[in-house]
Amino acid sequence: MKTYLPPKFIVERDTERCIQCQACVSQCSFDVHSYDSEEDDVISQGDNCVGCHRCAVFCPSGAITIKRNPLQYNENYNWQPEVIEDIKKQAETGGVLLVGMGNDKQYRIYWDHLVLNASQVTNPSIDPLREPMELTTYLGCKPDKLDIGPDSKLQTELPPQIKLEVPIIFAAMSYGAISLNVQKSLARAATEMGTLWNTGEGGLHPTLYKYGPNTIVQVASGRFGVHAEYLDAARAVEIKIGQGAKPGIGGHLPGEKVSDEVSVTRMIPNGTDALSPAPQHDIYSIEDLSQLIYALKEATNYSKPISVKIAAVHNSAAIASGMVRAGADIIVLDGLRGATGAAPKIIRDNVGIPIEMALASADNRLRQEGIRNRASIVVSGGIRNSGDVVKAIALGADAVYIGAAALVALGCTVCQQCHTGKCSWGICTSDLRLSKRINPDIGASRLANLLRGWSLEIKDILGGMGINALESLRGNRLQLRGIDLTDTELQTLGVRMAGS
Amino acid sequence: MDKIVKINAEGVKYRQLNIKLRELTANGTGKIELHNICGQRYIGTDLEGAVEIEIFGTPGNDLGAFMDKPRITVHGNAQDGCGNTMNSGEIIIHGHAGDITGLAARGGRIFVRDDVGYRAGIHMKGYNDKKPTIVIGGTAQDFVGEYMAGGIMVLLGLTLSKGERHKACFIGTGMHGGVIYIRGDVDDYQLGKEVDRAELNNEDNELLESLVGEYVEYFNMNPKEIMSTRFTKLFPRWLRPYGRLYAY
């Protein structure tokens, strides 16, 4: 069928600058550039361009410019080009529209409507360059009270805790969705910076077991690669109920991505679809969740915190309460803008609630019920910079997960083609030719640099507020003020209006 | 070291029970008898080594969850989730088993003398030499073999009375690997969209003979009677049932 879809991008080659080196030809994984040996000419066909800018970055003479196709349809607010093209695509395929990365729609980003406080006159700010500042965060269940014996020794048996040097963890991204070199980069950076990375539901590759003390392993509905050594290797075990990009639905890793190596970690034959059912069929209730939490505690002999991750949805505060009562040591809320390697577009763009709202209401609810100490809260879904991190912690989070931000650090330009498996940056692909593009040494150092930069900024912000330990900011919503928000929004966030 | 240790589990919570089991297996106990078991969950989870456990009573949910190597015999019924995400080992049940028997099992074998509940064998998967196998002497409820990605599921129908048929619907829905053998007939409407039926070949017959042989040995029955009835073989029609679902 002839496609009626117009090209999304226009690729311009400055023929005066182009030196015919063909770097673009070898870098593009979407067949935009080709070399005509008869004419000795490099040709660029914009039709397939996804706007990933790999060629433009790697062109040694700066000859390539990529522009959005202006698509001068008649102006219509209701019938935007994206809407028209989605319909055409479905008319041509009859399929569910698939997409990668997080929600790109114009939902309000509440981080941008929250501002932070600083000390002026009445209390001194702290200069983090010269005074000690602490970002250390402990994840895990905290006891209701501590008993200290006559010898001043702690008598209460503490549940397992994880010490983080920075309150930023790399989000769950499975091997299969991302390449092994990306996981290596994440694992090394997490180890270097004293934080954690998360396997996602794709098993743990044999070469990554050595990073176990900095690894969260996931147990999800497909139970891929879940076995005794996998659970034993980890620092924490995470039960994945849902994810922000696709709340309520399962995952299908297409057979063509299940390569030999992916098959080893997932422990399934290669070439078969790896289907993660929508629900975990042993969890239909909070009581059932508790059963799996304790199955994992039994399987790991109560030595590791058990985390439960859900997508932020309408009732997440009540669900969070259930999760804590079910025995979760860490609860993870993944918001509307959470990213993915592949999700139905209609789900990604329409299901779930913003993480800021979910976090504020869950933290509130747990405090009201007097059980906030029993679990740490980790949030994810669209955290872009250290400002977002600080605001999340002031709203009540113990730590944040970053996924997309970490991938951007590795080169990702958020072109949203993760689901095609053709990522030209070598990130979201199991194609060995492409995944070689990520060098784990360089990748780890880029990621560690990002965390280092954010840590310095967080310390700066804290110092400005006159706070020298992140602990003192946690859930301290008086350090936040809202701008351009309605009364209901302010009330849900538990934040006062700027100026009040 | 074939020392048999007997434990009276009356009133013992699962956590204490499992601590005891871990201790015993660590010091090389070969066989453990658990008496007066009444609903304790997770028995056999996180045990290392090929220990043999005999359970008298009714074990709770998640019997042998994540289990690797032990062999558990239940003299009574098992509840839900027995063999959940099992890696290897054996569970032999002299009675019924509940829902999601063998959920997501990657290896190991489960023999149930009588019936099982809903969604037995859901998302079982084979890998290399691992072939999770469930032999159910009786019948199963709906969605048996759902999402199966590998392994072997056998339904013998021995608890059905003469002329009675299996009643399960949505058999093998979403199945994309492995094989289901059902003794007797099932109608097309009972099958999931993703499965098809085939005649048994020699390999199938040999496999069934050996599995039925084991079943009758455990439960003391007559193999000839079982094998004389025709079996239906169900297999996944596609390796990738949802490969054409999406528009890229």
XYZ file of C-alpha atoms in Angstrom:
748
model
C 0.000 0.000 0.000
C 1.362 3.404 -0.874
C 1.963 5.370 2.261
C 0.369 8.790 2.541
C 2.708 9.726 5.378
C 4.929 12.711 4.629
C 8.552 12.733 5.808
C 8.914 14.091 9.340
C 12.278 15.698 8.753
C 14.201 17.346 5.974
C 17.891 16.504 5.768
C 20.025 19.164 4.129
C 23.551 18.477 3.000
C 25.801 21.446 2.346
C 27.591 20.173 -0.773
C 30.373 22.713 -0.335
C 31.153 21.438 3.132
C 30.577 17.716 2.447
C 33.855 15.863 1.897
C 32.160 12.598 0.765
C 33.628 10.729 3.753
C 30.444 8.656 4.187
C 30.492 8.943 7.971
C 26.759 9.718 7.797
C 26.167 6.615 5.659
C 27.712 4.345 8.260
C 26.219 6.182 11.257
C 22.591 6.276 10.116
C 20.623 3.176 11.067
C 17.464 4.375 9.314
C 18.902 4.323 5.775
C 18.698 8.051 5.217
C 22.168 8.447 3.733
C 23.626 6.355 0.941
C 26.677 6.470 -1.282
C 26.423 6.307 -5.054
C 29.757 4.925 -6.212
C 29.099 5.645 -9.884
C 28.509 9.309 -9.219
C 30.943 9.332 -6.275
C 28.297 11.169 -4.330
C 26.647 10.861 -0.940
C 22.875 11.129 -1.196
C 20.490 11.926 1.639
C 16.843 10.889 1.475
C 14.955 12.555 4.286
C 11.932 10.217 4.135
C 13.171 7.855 6.808
C 14.856 10.417 9.021
C 13.748 10.234 12.669
C 15.650 13.315 13.785
C 18.149 11.494 15.995
C 20.991 13.771 14.850
C 23.576 10.998 14.935
C 24.813 11.940 11.441
C 24.919 15.644 12.195
C 27.004 15.079 15.329
C 29.403 12.717 13.562
C 29.777 14.715 10.328
C 33.385 15.956 10.501
C 32.726 18.987 8.335
C 29.390 20.045 9.829
C 27.694 19.630 6.448
C 24.394 18.178 7.674
C 21.413 20.136 8.945
C 18.217 18.411 10.033
C 15.019 20.407 10.085
C 11.474 19.532 10.959
C 9.339 19.204 7.877
C 7.148 22.301 8.284
C 4.075 20.411 6.944
C 1.932 23.370 6.075
C -1.428 21.680 6.448
C -4.277 24.071 6.872
C -4.103 25.293 10.467
C -6.425 23.379 12.768
C -5.998 23.081 16.509
C -8.047 19.882 16.637
C -6.423 18.192 13.646
C -2.741 18.623 14.317
C -0.237 16.934 11.940
C 0.477 14.216 14.532
C -3.212 13.320 14.755
C -3.578 13.162 10.984
C -0.463 11.052 10.562
C -1.411 8.610 13.312
C -4.716 7.943 11.579
C -2.974 7.409 8.259
C -0.500 5.011 9.819
C -3.265 2.946 11.344
C -5.266 3.003 8.132
C -2.226 1.551 6.418
C -1.385 -1.102 9.023
C -4.418 -1.826 11.178
C -2.143 -2.023 14.185
C -1.677 -0.578 17.631
C 0.563 2.495 17.357
C 3.810 1.778 19.097
C 6.203 4.374 20.427
C 9.264 4.765 22.632
C 10.318 7.143 25.455
C 7.879 9.013 27.703
C 4.684 10.989 27.229
C 5.434 13.986 24.978
C 2.099 15.749 25.378
C 1.591 19.130 26.972
C 0.476 17.989 30.388
C 1.470 20.420 33.082
C 4.932 19.770 34.445
C 4.439 20.659 38.080
C 8.157 20.818 38.829
C 8.147 23.982 36.720
C 5.433 25.476 38.910
C 7.266 24.860 42.159
C 10.028 27.117 43.402
C 12.514 26.563 46.205
C 13.425 28.687 49.189
C 16.738 30.197 50.254
C 18.049 31.712 53.473
C 18.174 35.488 53.718
C 19.182 37.408 56.872
C 17.155 35.405 59.397
C 19.167 32.249 59.059
C 22.561 31.738 57.479
C 23.064 29.922 54.216
C 25.863 27.362 54.079
C 28.725 27.341 51.615
C 28.951 23.722 50.460
C 32.446 24.245 49.072
C 33.837 24.638 52.564
C 31.358 23.051 54.908
C 30.352 19.406 55.119
C 27.151 18.567 53.271
C 25.462 15.206 53.364
C 23.412 13.599 50.629
C 23.574 10.120 52.161
C 20.232 8.380 51.941
C 19.148 5.102 53.487
C 16.477 3.144 51.687
C 14.469 0.556 53.562
C 11.920 0.090 56.316
C 12.663 2.132 59.454
C 11.405 0.750 62.769
C 8.638 2.551 64.688
C 10.945 3.051 67.645
C 14.498 2.265 68.666
C 15.409 0.471 71.876
C 18.781 1.391 73.280
C 20.268 -0.925 75.894
C 22.041 0.146 79.113
C 25.355 -0.274 77.302
C 24.170 2.363 74.799
C 23.999 -0.301 72.119
C 21.093 -0.477 69.712
C 18.833 -3.343 70.696
C 16.273 -3.034 67.912
C 16.985 -5.270 64.994
C 17.057 -2.983 61.960
C 15.465 -4.181 58.742
C 17.933 -4.294 55.815
C 18.935 -0.807 54.622
C 20.655 0.400 51.473
C 23.068 3.288 51.805
C 23.089 5.651 48.826
C 25.738 8.336 48.445
C 23.462 10.246 46.087
C 19.667 10.050 46.142
C 19.559 9.248 42.439
C 19.173 5.685 41.152
C 19.235 4.477 37.570
C 15.744 3.342 36.617
C 14.751 -0.146 35.524
C 15.782 -0.724 31.919
C 16.030 -4.312 30.814
C 18.699 -5.950 28.729
C 16.834 -6.412 25.510
C 15.233 -3.002 25.719
C 18.682 -1.425 26.127
C 21.992 -2.901 25.073
C 24.409 -4.737 27.331
C 26.962 -1.956 26.959
C 24.437 0.519 28.320
C 23.754 -1.746 31.300
C 27.510 -2.056 31.860
C 27.805 1.719 31.788
C 24.965 2.080 34.296
C 26.318 -0.627 36.592
C 29.830 0.825 36.634
C 28.644 4.380 37.180
C 26.330 3.238 40.004
C 29.217 1.392 41.652
C 31.561 4.342 41.292
C 29.058 6.861 42.641
C 27.670 4.723 45.467
C 24.210 4.307 44.086
C 22.169 1.607 42.340
C 21.088 0.544 38.889
C 18.101 -1.643 38.078
C 18.011 -4.658 35.757
C 14.399 -4.254 34.661
C 12.625 -7.436 33.747
C 15.309 -8.933 31.593
C 17.509 -10.958 33.909
C 21.092 -10.240 34.871
C 23.814 -10.921 32.333
C 26.648 -13.130 33.706
C 29.167 -10.300 33.213
C 27.121 -8.024 35.480
C 26.935 -10.240 38.571
C 30.029 -8.548 39.954
C 28.036 -5.312 40.260
C 25.469 -7.121 42.438
C 25.980 -4.930 45.544
C 24.838 -1.951 43.445
C 22.082 -3.777 41.600
C 18.326 -3.866 42.024
C 16.882 -6.927 40.295
C 13.327 -6.938 39.094
C 10.663 -9.583 39.395
C 7.821 -8.849 36.998
C 4.948 -10.738 35.450
C 7.070 -12.645 32.926
C 9.512 -13.729 35.663
C 12.269 -13.668 33.052
C 15.664 -14.718 34.354
C 14.387 -14.936 37.949
C 16.187 -17.672 39.861
C 18.030 -18.160 43.127
C 21.426 -16.737 42.096
C 19.766 -13.716 40.489
C 17.946 -12.897 43.713
C 21.025 -13.628 45.800
C 23.277 -11.398 43.694
C 21.157 -8.290 44.162
C 21.192 -5.522 46.730
C 17.422 -5.222 46.554
C 14.611 -7.005 44.769
C 11.888 -5.007 43.043
C 8.452 -6.356 42.214
C 7.254 -4.528 39.141
C 3.518 -4.119 39.050
C 3.410 -1.309 36.559
C 5.300 1.445 34.844
C 4.385 5.045 34.162
C 4.638 4.784 30.395
C 2.137 1.955 30.233
C 0.104 1.506 33.396
C -2.021 -1.608 33.447
C -0.568 -3.366 30.455
C 2.155 -5.940 29.992
C 5.172 -5.915 27.742
C 6.079 -7.665 24.528
C 9.750 -7.872 23.694
C 9.559 -8.839 20.021
C 11.291 -12.055 19.010
C 13.769 -10.290 16.745
C 15.239 -8.566 19.791
C 15.668 -11.888 21.649
C 19.212 -12.530 20.449
C 21.502 -15.304 21.720
C 22.774 -13.147 24.554
C 19.360 -11.781 25.491
C 18.092 -15.345 25.548
C 20.799 -16.282 28.065
C 19.809 -13.583 30.552
C 16.059 -13.932 30.112
C 16.407 -17.720 30.141
C 14.122 -18.222 27.173
C 14.840 -19.654 23.708
C 16.072 -17.060 21.216
C 13.706 -15.694 18.617
C 10.563 -16.161 20.698
C 8.558 -13.200 21.867
C 9.201 -12.428 25.510
C 5.671 -11.727 26.698
C 5.115 -10.173 30.093
C 1.433 -10.582 30.954
C -0.441 -7.470 32.086
C -1.018 -8.665 35.657
C 1.163 -10.901 37.734
C -1.187 -13.835 38.000
C -0.208 -14.492 41.587
C -1.189 -10.918 42.532
C -4.838 -9.972 42.364
C -4.960 -8.096 45.674
C -2.898 -6.399 48.386
C -2.927 -9.707 50.291
C -1.498 -11.458 47.229
C 1.147 -8.754 46.876
C 2.094 -9.410 50.468
C 2.405 -13.070 49.605
C 4.933 -12.377 46.831
C 6.821 -9.854 48.969
C 7.241 -12.462 51.678
C 8.021 -15.190 49.143
C 10.939 -13.001 48.041
C 11.912 -12.233 51.623
C 11.944 -15.950 52.327
C 13.898 -16.580 49.128
C 16.517 -14.009 50.162
C 16.407 -14.853 53.845
C 15.216 -11.369 54.881
C 18.585 -9.920 53.895
C 17.419 -7.440 51.248
C 14.795 -4.718 51.056
C 11.889 -5.623 48.793
C 10.678 -2.820 46.582
C 7.338 -2.604 44.812
C 6.939 -0.400 41.770
C 3.605 0.844 40.473
C 2.548 3.338 37.870
C 1.072 6.507 39.340
C -2.677 6.200 38.845
C -5.791 7.721 40.378
C -5.742 5.679 43.567
C -2.000 5.413 44.022
C -2.081 6.950 47.504
C -4.442 4.255 48.751
C -2.491 1.593 46.861
C 0.741 2.908 48.377
C -0.752 2.440 51.812
C -1.639 -1.140 50.889
C 1.837 -1.757 49.524
C 3.455 -0.581 52.756
C 1.082 -2.681 54.823
C 1.817 -5.622 52.544
C 5.439 -5.437 53.652
C 7.162 -3.423 50.921
C 10.364 -1.795 52.208
C 10.564 0.590 49.273
C 7.673 1.815 47.174
C 8.275 3.219 43.730
C 5.835 5.506 41.973
C 6.392 6.005 38.262
C 4.517 8.972 36.814
C 2.725 9.942 33.632
C 5.932 11.040 31.935
C 7.854 7.827 32.670
C 9.646 6.475 29.631
C 9.739 3.056 28.011
C 11.469 1.042 25.332
C 8.114 0.445 23.677
C 4.508 1.150 24.577
C 1.237 1.620 22.785
C 1.114 5.353 22.080
C -2.487 5.683 23.177
C -1.604 4.283 26.615
C 1.608 6.259 26.987
C -0.099 9.516 26.149
C -3.357 9.101 28.072
C -3.017 6.845 31.119
C -1.684 7.718 34.551
C -1.193 10.869 36.615
C 1.718 13.302 37.020
C 4.312 12.052 39.471
C 4.290 15.270 41.490
C 0.629 14.723 42.421
C 1.072 11.010 43.080
C 4.098 11.625 45.288
C 2.478 14.399 47.313
C -0.683 12.410 47.923
C 1.084 9.128 48.701
C 3.495 10.801 51.134
C 0.541 12.582 52.770
C -1.487 9.442 53.070
C 1.352 7.437 54.623
C 2.047 10.221 57.119
C -1.617 10.484 58.054
C -1.718 6.757 58.658
C 1.490 6.852 60.674
C 3.299 4.357 58.446
C 5.559 6.641 56.410
C 8.621 5.275 58.244
C 7.845 1.743 57.198
C 8.869 2.259 53.569
C 11.057 4.563 51.526
C 9.456 6.333 48.588
C 11.290 6.470 45.280
C 9.751 8.405 42.391
C 10.407 8.418 38.682
C 8.970 9.631 35.450
C 10.453 12.672 33.802
C 13.104 13.793 36.308
C 15.268 16.104 34.170
C 17.716 17.880 36.445
C 18.875 18.353 40.018
C 16.143 20.942 40.571
C 13.513 18.275 39.937
C 15.375 15.962 42.339
C 15.408 18.532 45.149
C 11.734 19.386 44.609
C 10.822 15.688 44.659
C 12.637 15.218 47.950
C 10.990 18.294 49.456
C 7.636 16.866 48.362
C 8.374 13.669 50.279
C 10.503 11.340 48.160
C 13.488 9.541 49.647
C 15.199 9.188 46.276
C 14.481 9.378 42.571
C 14.969 7.084 39.630
C 16.320 8.522 36.399
C 15.961 6.605 33.135
C 15.631 8.944 30.176
C 18.052 11.457 31.719
C 20.679 8.724 32.023
C 20.172 7.707 28.402
C 20.421 11.320 27.269
C 23.754 11.449 29.091
C 24.830 8.551 26.863
C 23.817 10.303 23.668
C 20.045 9.800 23.357
C 18.300 12.717 21.685
C 14.773 11.538 22.620
C 13.829 10.754 19.031
C 11.316 8.216 20.403
C 12.347 5.355 18.114
C 13.352 2.953 20.929
C 10.650 0.496 19.850
C 12.234 0.020 16.421
C 15.407 -1.467 17.907
C 17.407 0.632 15.453
C 18.753 3.213 17.878
C 21.605 4.870 16.045
C 23.180 5.890 19.354
C 23.499 2.197 20.229
C 21.354 2.536 23.340
C 17.960 0.950 22.756
C 19.003 -1.903 20.524
C 20.289 -5.447 20.618
C 21.948 -5.065 17.197
C 25.603 -5.787 17.944
C 26.805 -3.436 15.203
C 24.914 -0.560 16.807
C 25.387 -1.428 20.466
C 29.191 -1.262 19.963
C 28.687 2.480 19.711
C 28.410 2.687 23.479
C 31.794 2.179 25.064
C 31.120 1.193 28.693
C 34.235 3.052 29.905
C 33.109 6.290 28.316
C 29.456 5.595 29.116
C 30.211 5.034 32.801
C 32.230 8.202 33.008
C 29.496 10.264 31.298
C 26.924 8.898 33.763
C 29.181 9.384 36.782
C 29.840 12.950 35.601
C 26.114 13.594 35.418
C 25.587 12.368 38.971
C 28.588 14.336 40.173
C 27.263 17.512 38.572
C 23.794 17.015 40.011
C 25.229 16.244 43.467
C 27.166 19.514 43.456
C 24.056 21.395 42.412
C 21.921 19.709 45.071
C 24.484 20.685 47.698
C 24.406 24.256 46.404
C 20.629 24.381 46.662
C 20.660 22.836 50.138
C 23.380 25.198 51.298
C 21.350 28.113 50.032
C 18.454 26.949 52.181
C 20.750 26.664 55.168
C 20.360 22.898 55.261
C 23.416 20.676 55.510
C 21.841 17.260 55.205
C 19.378 16.061 52.626
C 17.511 14.247 55.417
C 16.375 17.630 56.731
C 14.738 18.526 53.436
C 12.812 15.279 53.051
C 9.099 16.033 53.036
C 9.845 19.620 54.052
C 7.216 21.244 51.859
C 7.658 24.610 53.542
C 10.732 24.942 51.343
C 8.457 24.871 48.300
C 6.056 27.458 46.952
C 3.668 27.146 44.032
C 3.355 29.465 41.052
C 0.453 29.635 38.629
C -1.448 26.826 40.361
C -5.089 26.584 41.404
C -6.122 26.183 45.033
C -6.895 22.513 44.421
C -3.498 21.922 42.876
C -1.775 23.664 45.795
C -3.853 21.665 48.226
C -3.051 18.335 46.547
C 0.625 19.209 46.474
C 0.461 20.420 50.082
C 2.329 23.548 49.055
C 1.581 27.226 49.693
C 1.289 29.883 47.030
C 4.411 31.931 46.297
C 4.258 35.086 48.394
C 2.179 33.539 51.147
C 23.700 -38.939 54.740
C 20.205 -40.275 54.539
C 19.197 -39.238 58.002
C 15.428 -38.677 58.291
C 14.393 -35.771 60.471
C 10.789 -35.512 61.621
C 9.327 -32.141 62.517
C 5.998 -31.515 64.182
C 4.893 -28.297 62.498
C 1.798 -27.757 64.591
C 1.548 -24.046 65.384
C 4.938 -23.295 63.820
C 4.981 -20.164 61.628
C 6.430 -20.431 58.128
C 9.406 -18.240 58.915
C 10.539 -20.447 61.774
C 9.778 -23.539 59.765
C 11.892 -22.360 56.836
C 14.752 -21.367 59.148
C 14.677 -24.936 60.490
C 14.581 -26.370 56.965
C 17.528 -24.209 55.892
C 19.517 -25.342 58.922
C 18.768 -28.982 58.252
C 19.628 -28.853 54.558
C 22.807 -26.922 55.300
C 24.056 -29.741 57.522
C 23.304 -32.324 54.893
C 20.022 -33.820 56.011
C 18.778 -35.962 53.149
C 15.158 -36.358 54.125
C 12.776 -34.318 56.220
C 9.258 -35.224 57.278
C 6.914 -32.382 58.155
C 3.895 -33.443 60.178
C 0.749 -31.472 61.033
C 1.391 -28.896 58.348
C -1.576 -26.548 58.225
C -1.383 -23.670 55.750
C 2.273 -22.667 56.185
C 3.375 -20.840 53.044
C 6.623 -20.962 51.092
C 7.723 -24.411 52.190
C 10.868 -25.336 50.301
C 11.592 -21.811 49.059
C 15.278 -20.941 49.082
C 16.505 -24.430 49.884
C 19.750 -25.487 48.335
C 20.447 -29.072 47.461
C 18.494 -32.158 46.623
C 16.754 -32.653 49.935
C 13.598 -34.737 50.106
C 10.674 -33.285 52.011
C 7.528 -35.222 52.883
C 4.605 -33.100 53.938
C 1.676 -34.497 55.903
C -1.241 -32.082 56.017
C -2.104 -29.075 53.861
C 0.761 -26.773 52.920
C -0.135 -23.112 52.198
C 0.327 -21.019 49.082
C 3.582 -20.778 47.141
C 4.775 -24.243 48.063
C 8.265 -24.562 46.570
C 8.268 -21.029 45.112
C 11.589 -20.237 43.360
C 12.601 -23.764 44.331
C 15.867 -25.218 43.090
C 16.451 -28.987 43.368
C 14.458 -30.274 46.403
C 11.815 -32.929 46.008
C 8.594 -32.324 47.874
C 5.873 -34.920 48.384
C 2.559 -33.727 49.775
C 0.266 -36.235 51.451
C -2.763 -34.011 51.164
C -3.827 -31.096 48.985
C -1.689 -28.152 47.902
C -3.056 -24.633 47.683
C -2.409 -21.808 45.192
C 0.869 -21.057 43.465
C 2.630 -24.308 44.095
C 5.895 -24.401 42.135
C 5.721 -20.624 41.480
C 8.753 -19.622 39.334
C 10.389 -22.945 40.112
C 13.816 -23.592 38.605
C 14.272 -27.307 39.266
C 13.145 -30.061 41.610
C 9.944 -32.024 41.978
C 6.608 -31.576 43.662
C 4.342 -34.612 43.996
C 0.877 -34.000 45.351
C -1.332 -36.822 46.604
C -4.486 -34.786 46.222
C -5.614 -31.557 44.538
C -3.672 -28.367 43.850
C -5.091 -24.831 43.692
C -4.837 -22.018 41.148
C -1.741 -21.067 39.122
C 0.025 -24.348 39.745
C 3.533 -24.010 38.286
C 3.194 -20.293 37.471
C 6.159 -19.128 35.365
C 8.120 -22.298 36.153
C 11.333 -22.531 34.179
C 12.185 -26.100 35.129
C 11.245 -28.881 37.487
C 8.314 -31.248 37.548
C 4.953 -31.211 39.265
C 2.729 -34.292 39.555
C -0.780 -33.733 40.885
C -2.843 -36.847 41.553
C -6.217 -35.131 41.234
C -7.453 -31.759 39.926
C -5.969 -28.272 39.741
C -7.580 -24.810 39.826
C -7.461 -21.965 37.308
C -4.534 -20.972 35.082
C -2.357 -24.009 35.784
C 1.038 -23.767 34.115
C 0.571 -20.147 33.168
C 3.670 -18.698 31.539
C 5.786 -21.819 31.988
C 8.892 -21.540 29.890
C 11.577 -23.937 28.763
C 15.187 -23.010 28.406
C 18.033 -25.178 27.104
C 17.792 -28.511 28.936
C 15.143 -27.170 31.288
C 11.653 -28.332 30.466
C 9.099 -27.641 33.180
C 6.578 -30.459 33.266
C 3.194 -30.617 34.928
C 1.206 -33.846 34.989
C -2.323 -33.444 36.304
C -4.145 -36.667 37.010
C -7.578 -35.089 37.021
C -8.822 -32.041 35.216
C -8.156 -28.301 35.259
C -10.181 -25.106 35.321
C -10.119 -22.397 32.636
C -6.977 -20.897 31.143
C -4.851 -23.966 31.687
C -1.524 -23.467 29.902
C -2.192 -19.762 29.353
C 0.756 -17.816 27.917
C 2.803 -21.033 27.925
C 6.221 -20.297 26.453
C 7.685 -23.777 26.872
C 7.458 -26.989 28.828
C 4.985 -29.840 28.938
C 1.488 -29.913 30.377
C -0.422 -33.198 30.655
C -4.059 -33.521 31.699
C -5.163 -37.097 32.324
C -8.807 -36.554 33.269
C -8.878 -39.497 35.676
C -11.234 -37.731 38.080
C -13.869 -37.318 35.372
C -16.665 -39.833 35.503
C -17.401 -42.016 32.506
C -18.454 -39.892 29.547
C -17.710 -36.647 31.346
C -15.447 -34.220 29.492
C -12.904 -31.621 30.534
C -14.737 -28.344 31.112
C -11.815 -25.922 30.924
C -12.128 -23.098 28.399
C -9.463 -20.774 26.971
C -6.986 -23.659 27.019
C -3.548 -22.422 25.956
C -4.640 -18.835 25.370
C -1.594 -16.791 24.341
C 0.529 -19.933 24.191
C 3.722 -19.468 22.184
C 5.859 -22.446 23.167
C 5.701 -25.911 24.693
C 3.040 -28.578 24.332
C -0.192 -29.621 26.061
C -1.463 -33.210 26.031
C -5.040 -33.826 27.045
C -6.346 -37.328 27.536
C -9.733 -37.492 25.854
C -11.381 -34.879 23.673
C -11.886 -31.172 23.944
C -14.062 -29.079 21.663
C -12.702 -26.272 19.515
C -14.560 -23.662 21.528
C -12.555 -24.694 24.588
C -9.249 -23.820 22.954
C -7.462 -20.490 22.998
C -7.088 -18.774 19.634
C -3.369 -19.342 19.630
C -3.377 -23.162 19.797
C -4.019 -25.875 17.284
C -4.370 -29.656 17.609
C -2.224 -32.368 16.121
C -2.016 -36.142 16.033
C 0.519 -37.662 18.380
C 3.696 -38.946 16.782
C 6.085 -41.557 18.152
C 8.033 -39.019 20.125
C 4.855 -37.770 21.796
C 3.818 -41.311 22.645
C 7.191 -42.137 24.156
C 7.146 -38.965 26.213
C 3.620 -39.645 27.444
C 4.398 -43.242 28.259
C 7.306 -42.214 30.384
C 5.393 -39.401 32.155
C 2.335 -41.566 32.719
C 4.696 -44.301 33.889
C 6.024 -41.979 36.543
C 2.553 -40.797 37.480
C 1.253 -44.318 38.069
C 4.315 -45.171 40.074
C 3.770 -42.238 42.413
C 0.068 -42.823 42.801
C -0.141 -46.545 42.325
C -2.412 -46.819 39.297
C -2.717 -48.830 36.143
C -0.814 -47.350 33.175
C -2.514 -49.495 30.546
C -5.915 -48.133 31.399
C -4.639 -44.593 31.109
C -2.767 -45.058 27.849
C -5.642 -46.871 26.152
C -7.611 -43.626 25.760
C -6.764 -41.260 22.906
C -4.802 -38.100 23.725
C -5.224 -34.692 22.102
C -2.048 -32.772 21.446
C -2.183 -28.980 21.483
C 0.631 -26.827 20.168
C 1.105 -23.087 19.657
C 0.240 -21.951 16.166
C 2.782 -19.149 16.235
C 6.066 -18.547 17.955
C 5.060 -14.890 18.025
C 1.301 -14.663 18.594
C 1.310 -10.879 18.868
C 3.956 -10.109 16.243
C 1.452 -8.459 13.920
C -0.325 -6.428 16.538
C 1.643 -3.247 16.148
C 2.131 -0.377 13.742
C 5.676 0.936 13.745
